[in-house]
Amino acid sequence: MASRIAFNSLRAAVRPRALVALPQSISARPISTNPPPPSERASELIEKLPSSPNLITKTGTALLGVGAAAAAISQELYVVNEETIILVASAIVFTYLGKVLREPYTQWAEGHISRIRNILNEARAEHTGAVKERIENVGQLRDVVSTTQALFALSKETAKLEAENFVQLQKVTLASELKSVLDSWVRYEQQVKEREQAELTKAVIDKVLASIKEDKVQKEILQNAVAEVEQLVKSKAI
């Protein structure tokens, strides 16, 4: 009883969803005015059955399944009840949903794959462009050997000129230092001579002044002066 109530409630819940999904699927697909004949429908169902080319064909799979189900029901190994109906209905609903959702999912998967493919192609194109640009940049440096040799020769010449300039600067600096030393020695000798002359002059003056202060010298100077005056008087120069 409980299983029957559950089956009725499940059927009531599934039926509106199926009715809602049915118009959407009908609107999504073009309405076929000419339904396929039963033979083609049967062939399509048989083609959908799993099979193995080495063991059993698709028709054999269908016959084996039907025979096994009939034997199980006839031998009462399996009893058809509400659970079986629910299972079959669920299988039909899920099969229908899978069939309806297969095409949108396929489109979404193809779009996603196409987007990933475009991203990879763009990345490949960018990488190829970067490699080509790098090759062009490297190609522009094909004359780097000759340029490097010319720059090396120029650097050697520059170093030589700088060395010569340094030597000349050292010579000029040494000459200026020698000149300053010689000038200082000349100034020192001149100062020494001037100091010696000043000392000699001072010594002579001091000696003369000291001798003038003596009475004997004063008398001699006075006598000499008187003699010179008399000589001038005699010669009538005065």
Coordinates of C-alpha atoms in Angstrom, one line a residue:
M1 CA 0.0 0.0 0.0
A2 CA 2.8 2.4 0.9
S3 CA 4.6 1.6 -2.3
R4 CA 1.5 2.2 -4.3
I5 CA 1.0 5.6 -2.7
A6 CA 4.6 6.5 -3.3
F7 CA 4.2 5.4 -7.0
N8 CA 1.1 7.5 -7.4
S9 CA 2.8 10.6 -5.9
L10 CA 5.9 10.1 -8.0
R11 CA 3.8 9.7 -11.1
A12 CA 1.9 12.9 -10.2
A13 CA 5.2 14.7 -9.7
V14 CA 6.9 13.5 -12.9
R15 CA 3.9 14.1 -15.2
P16 CA 3.8 17.9 -14.9
R17 CA 7.6 18.1 -15.4
A18 CA 7.3 15.9 -18.4
L19 CA 4.5 18.0 -19.8
V20 CA 6.5 21.2 -19.2
A21 CA 9.6 19.8 -20.8
L22 CA 7.7 18.3 -23.7
P23 CA 6.6 21.7 -25.3
Q24 CA 10.2 23.0 -24.8
S25 CA 11.6 20.1 -26.6
I26 CA 9.0 20.3 -29.3
S27 CA 9.6 24.0 -29.7
A28 CA 13.4 23.4 -29.8
R29 CA 13.1 20.8 -32.5
P30 CA 11.4 21.2 -35.8
I31 CA 8.0 19.4 -36.0
S32 CA 8.2 16.5 -38.3
T33 CA 5.0 16.1 -40.3
N34 CA 6.0 12.7 -41.6
P35 CA 6.8 10.3 -38.8
P36 CA 9.3 7.5 -39.6
P37 CA 7.8 4.1 -40.5
P38 CA 7.9 1.4 -37.8
S39 CA 10.6 -0.5 -39.7
E40 CA 13.0 2.4 -39.6
R41 CA 12.1 3.1 -35.9
A42 CA 12.9 -0.6 -35.1
S43 CA 16.2 -0.4 -37.0
E44 CA 17.1 2.8 -35.1
L45 CA 16.3 1.1 -31.7
I46 CA 18.3 -2.0 -32.7
E47 CA 21.3 0.2 -33.8
K48 CA 21.3 1.9 -30.3
L49 CA 21.7 -1.5 -28.6
P50 CA 25.2 -2.4 -27.4
S51 CA 26.9 -5.2 -29.2
S52 CA 30.3 -6.8 -29.8
P53 CA 31.3 -7.8 -33.4
N54 CA 33.1 -10.9 -32.1
L55 CA 30.5 -12.3 -29.7
I56 CA 26.9 -11.2 -30.4
T57 CA 25.0 -8.9 -32.8
K58 CA 22.7 -6.1 -31.9
T59 CA 19.6 -8.2 -32.8
G60 CA 20.9 -11.1 -30.7
T61 CA 21.3 -8.6 -27.8
A62 CA 17.7 -7.6 -28.1
L63 CA 16.4 -11.2 -28.3
L64 CA 18.6 -12.2 -25.4
G65 CA 17.3 -9.4 -23.2
V66 CA 13.7 -10.0 -24.1
G67 CA 14.1 -13.8 -23.5
A68 CA 15.8 -13.3 -20.2
A69 CA 13.1 -10.9 -19.0
A70 CA 10.3 -13.3 -20.1
A71 CA 12.0 -16.2 -18.4
A72 CA 12.5 -14.3 -15.2
I73 CA 8.8 -13.2 -15.2
S74 CA 7.5 -16.7 -16.1
Q75 CA 9.5 -18.4 -13.5
E76 CA 8.5 -15.8 -10.9
L77 CA 12.2 -14.9 -10.4
Y78 CA 11.2 -11.3 -10.9
V79 CA 7.8 -9.9 -10.0
V80 CA 6.6 -6.7 -11.8
N81 CA 5.4 -4.3 -9.1
E82 CA 5.3 -0.6 -8.4
E83 CA 9.1 -0.4 -8.0
T84 CA 9.5 -1.9 -11.5
I85 CA 7.1 0.7 -13.0
I86 CA 8.9 3.5 -11.1
L87 CA 12.3 2.1 -12.4
V88 CA 11.0 1.9 -16.0
A89 CA 9.5 5.4 -15.7
S90 CA 12.6 6.8 -14.2
A91 CA 14.7 5.2 -17.0
I92 CA 12.4 6.6 -19.6
V93 CA 12.5 10.1 -18.0
F94 CA 16.3 10.0 -17.7
T95 CA 16.7 8.7 -21.2
Y96 CA 14.5 11.5 -22.5
L97 CA 16.3 14.1 -20.5
G98 CA 19.6 12.8 -21.7
K99 CA 18.4 12.8 -25.3
V100 CA 17.0 16.4 -24.9
L101 CA 20.1 17.7 -23.1
R102 CA 22.6 15.9 -25.3
E103 CA 22.4 18.5 -28.1
P104 CA 22.8 21.6 -25.8
Y105 CA 25.6 19.9 -23.9
T106 CA 27.2 19.0 -27.2
Q107 CA 26.9 22.6 -28.4
W108 CA 28.3 23.9 -25.1
A109 CA 31.2 21.5 -25.2
E110 CA 32.0 22.3 -28.8
G111 CA 31.8 26.1 -28.0
H112 CA 34.1 25.6 -25.0
I113 CA 36.5 23.5 -27.1
S114 CA 36.4 26.1 -29.8
R115 CA 37.1 28.8 -27.3
I116 CA 40.1 26.9 -25.9
R117 CA 41.3 26.2 -29.4
N118 CA 41.1 29.9 -30.3
I119 CA 43.0 30.8 -27.1
L120 CA 45.7 28.2 -28.0
N121 CA 45.9 29.5 -31.6
E122 CA 46.2 33.1 -30.4
A123 CA 48.9 32.1 -27.9
R124 CA 50.7 30.1 -30.7
A125 CA 50.4 33.1 -33.0
E126 CA 51.8 35.5 -30.3
H127 CA 54.6 33.1 -29.6
T128 CA 55.4 32.8 -33.3
G129 CA 55.4 36.6 -33.6
A130 CA 57.7 37.0 -30.6
V131 CA 60.1 34.4 -32.0
K132 CA 60.1 36.1 -35.4
E133 CA 60.7 39.5 -33.8
R134 CA 63.5 38.0 -31.8
I135 CA 65.0 36.6 -34.9
E136 CA 64.8 40.0 -36.6
N137 CA 66.4 41.7 -33.6
V138 CA 69.2 39.1 -33.7
G139 CA 69.6 39.5 -37.4
Q140 CA 70.2 43.2 -36.9
L141 CA 73.2 42.3 -34.8
R142 CA 75.0 40.4 -37.6
D143 CA 77.6 43.2 -37.8
V144 CA 78.4 43.1 -34.1
V145 CA 81.8 41.5 -34.7
S146 CA 83.1 44.3 -36.9
T147 CA 81.5 46.9 -34.7
T148 CA 83.1 45.4 -31.6
Q149 CA 86.5 45.3 -33.3
A150 CA 86.3 48.9 -34.3
L151 CA 85.2 49.9 -30.8
F152 CA 88.1 47.9 -29.3
A153 CA 90.6 49.6 -31.5
L154 CA 89.1 53.0 -30.6
S155 CA 89.2 52.1 -26.9
K156 CA 92.9 51.1 -27.2
E157 CA 93.7 54.4 -28.9
T158 CA 91.7 56.3 -26.2
A159 CA 93.6 54.4 -23.5
K160 CA 96.9 55.3 -25.2
L161 CA 96.0 59.0 -25.4
E162 CA 94.9 59.0 -21.8
A163 CA 98.2 57.5 -20.7
E164 CA 100.2 60.1 -22.7
N165 CA 98.0 62.8 -21.2
F166 CA 98.6 61.5 -17.7
V167 CA 102.4 61.4 -18.3
Q168 CA 102.3 65.0 -19.6
L169 CA 100.2 66.1 -16.6
Q170 CA 102.7 64.4 -14.3
K171 CA 105.6 66.2 -16.0
V172 CA 103.8 69.6 -15.7
T173 CA 103.0 68.9 -12.1
L174 CA 106.6 68.0 -11.3
A175 CA 107.9 71.0 -13.1
S176 CA 105.6 73.3 -11.2
E177 CA 106.6 71.7 -8.0
L178 CA 110.3 72.1 -8.8
K179 CA 109.8 75.8 -9.8
S180 CA 108.0 76.5 -6.6
V181 CA 110.8 74.8 -4.6
L182 CA 113.5 76.8 -6.5
D183 CA 111.6 80.0 -6.1
S184 CA 111.3 79.4 -2.4
W185 CA 115.1 78.7 -2.2
V186 CA 115.8 82.0 -4.1
R187 CA 113.6 83.9 -1.8
Y188 CA 115.2 82.3 1.2
E189 CA 118.7 83.2 -0.1
Q190 CA 117.7 86.8 -0.9
Q191 CA 116.2 87.1 2.6
V192 CA 119.4 85.8 4.1
K193 CA 121.5 88.2 2.1
E194 CA 119.3 91.1 3.0
R195 CA 119.5 90.1 6.6
E196 CA 123.3 89.8 6.5
Q197 CA 123.6 93.2 4.8
A198 CA 121.3 94.8 7.3
E199 CA 123.3 93.2 10.1
L200 CA 126.6 94.4 8.6
T201 CA 125.4 97.9 8.0
K202 CA 124.1 98.1 11.6
A203 CA 127.4 96.7 12.9
V204 CA 129.4 99.3 10.9
I205 CA 127.1 102.2 12.0
D206 CA 127.2 101.0 15.6
K207 CA 131.0 100.8 15.4
V208 CA 131.3 104.3 13.9
L209 CA 129.0 105.7 16.5
A210 CA 130.9 104.0 19.2
S211 CA 134.2 105.3 17.9
I212 CA 132.8 108.9 17.6
K213 CA 131.9 108.9 21.2
E214 CA 135.6 108.5 22.1
D215 CA 137.6 111.7 23.0
K216 CA 140.6 110.7 21.0
V217 CA 138.6 110.2 17.9
Q218 CA 136.7 113.4 18.4
K219 CA 140.0 115.3 18.8
E220 CA 141.4 113.7 15.6
I221 CA 138.2 114.6 13.7
L222 CA 138.4 118.2 15.0
Q223 CA 142.0 118.5 14.1
N224 CA 141.4 117.1 10.7
A225 CA 138.5 119.5 10.2
V226 CA 140.6 122.5 11.4
A227 CA 143.5 121.4 9.1
E228 CA 141.1 121.2 6.1
V229 CA 139.7 124.7 6.9
E230 CA 143.2 126.2 7.1
Q231 CA 144.1 124.5 3.9
L232 CA 141.1 126.0 2.3
V233 CA 142.0 129.5 3.7
K234 CA 145.5 129.2 2.5
S235 CA 144.3 128.2 -0.9
K236 CA 141.8 131.1 -0.8
A237 CA 139.0 128.7 -1.6
I238 CA 137.0 130.3 1.2

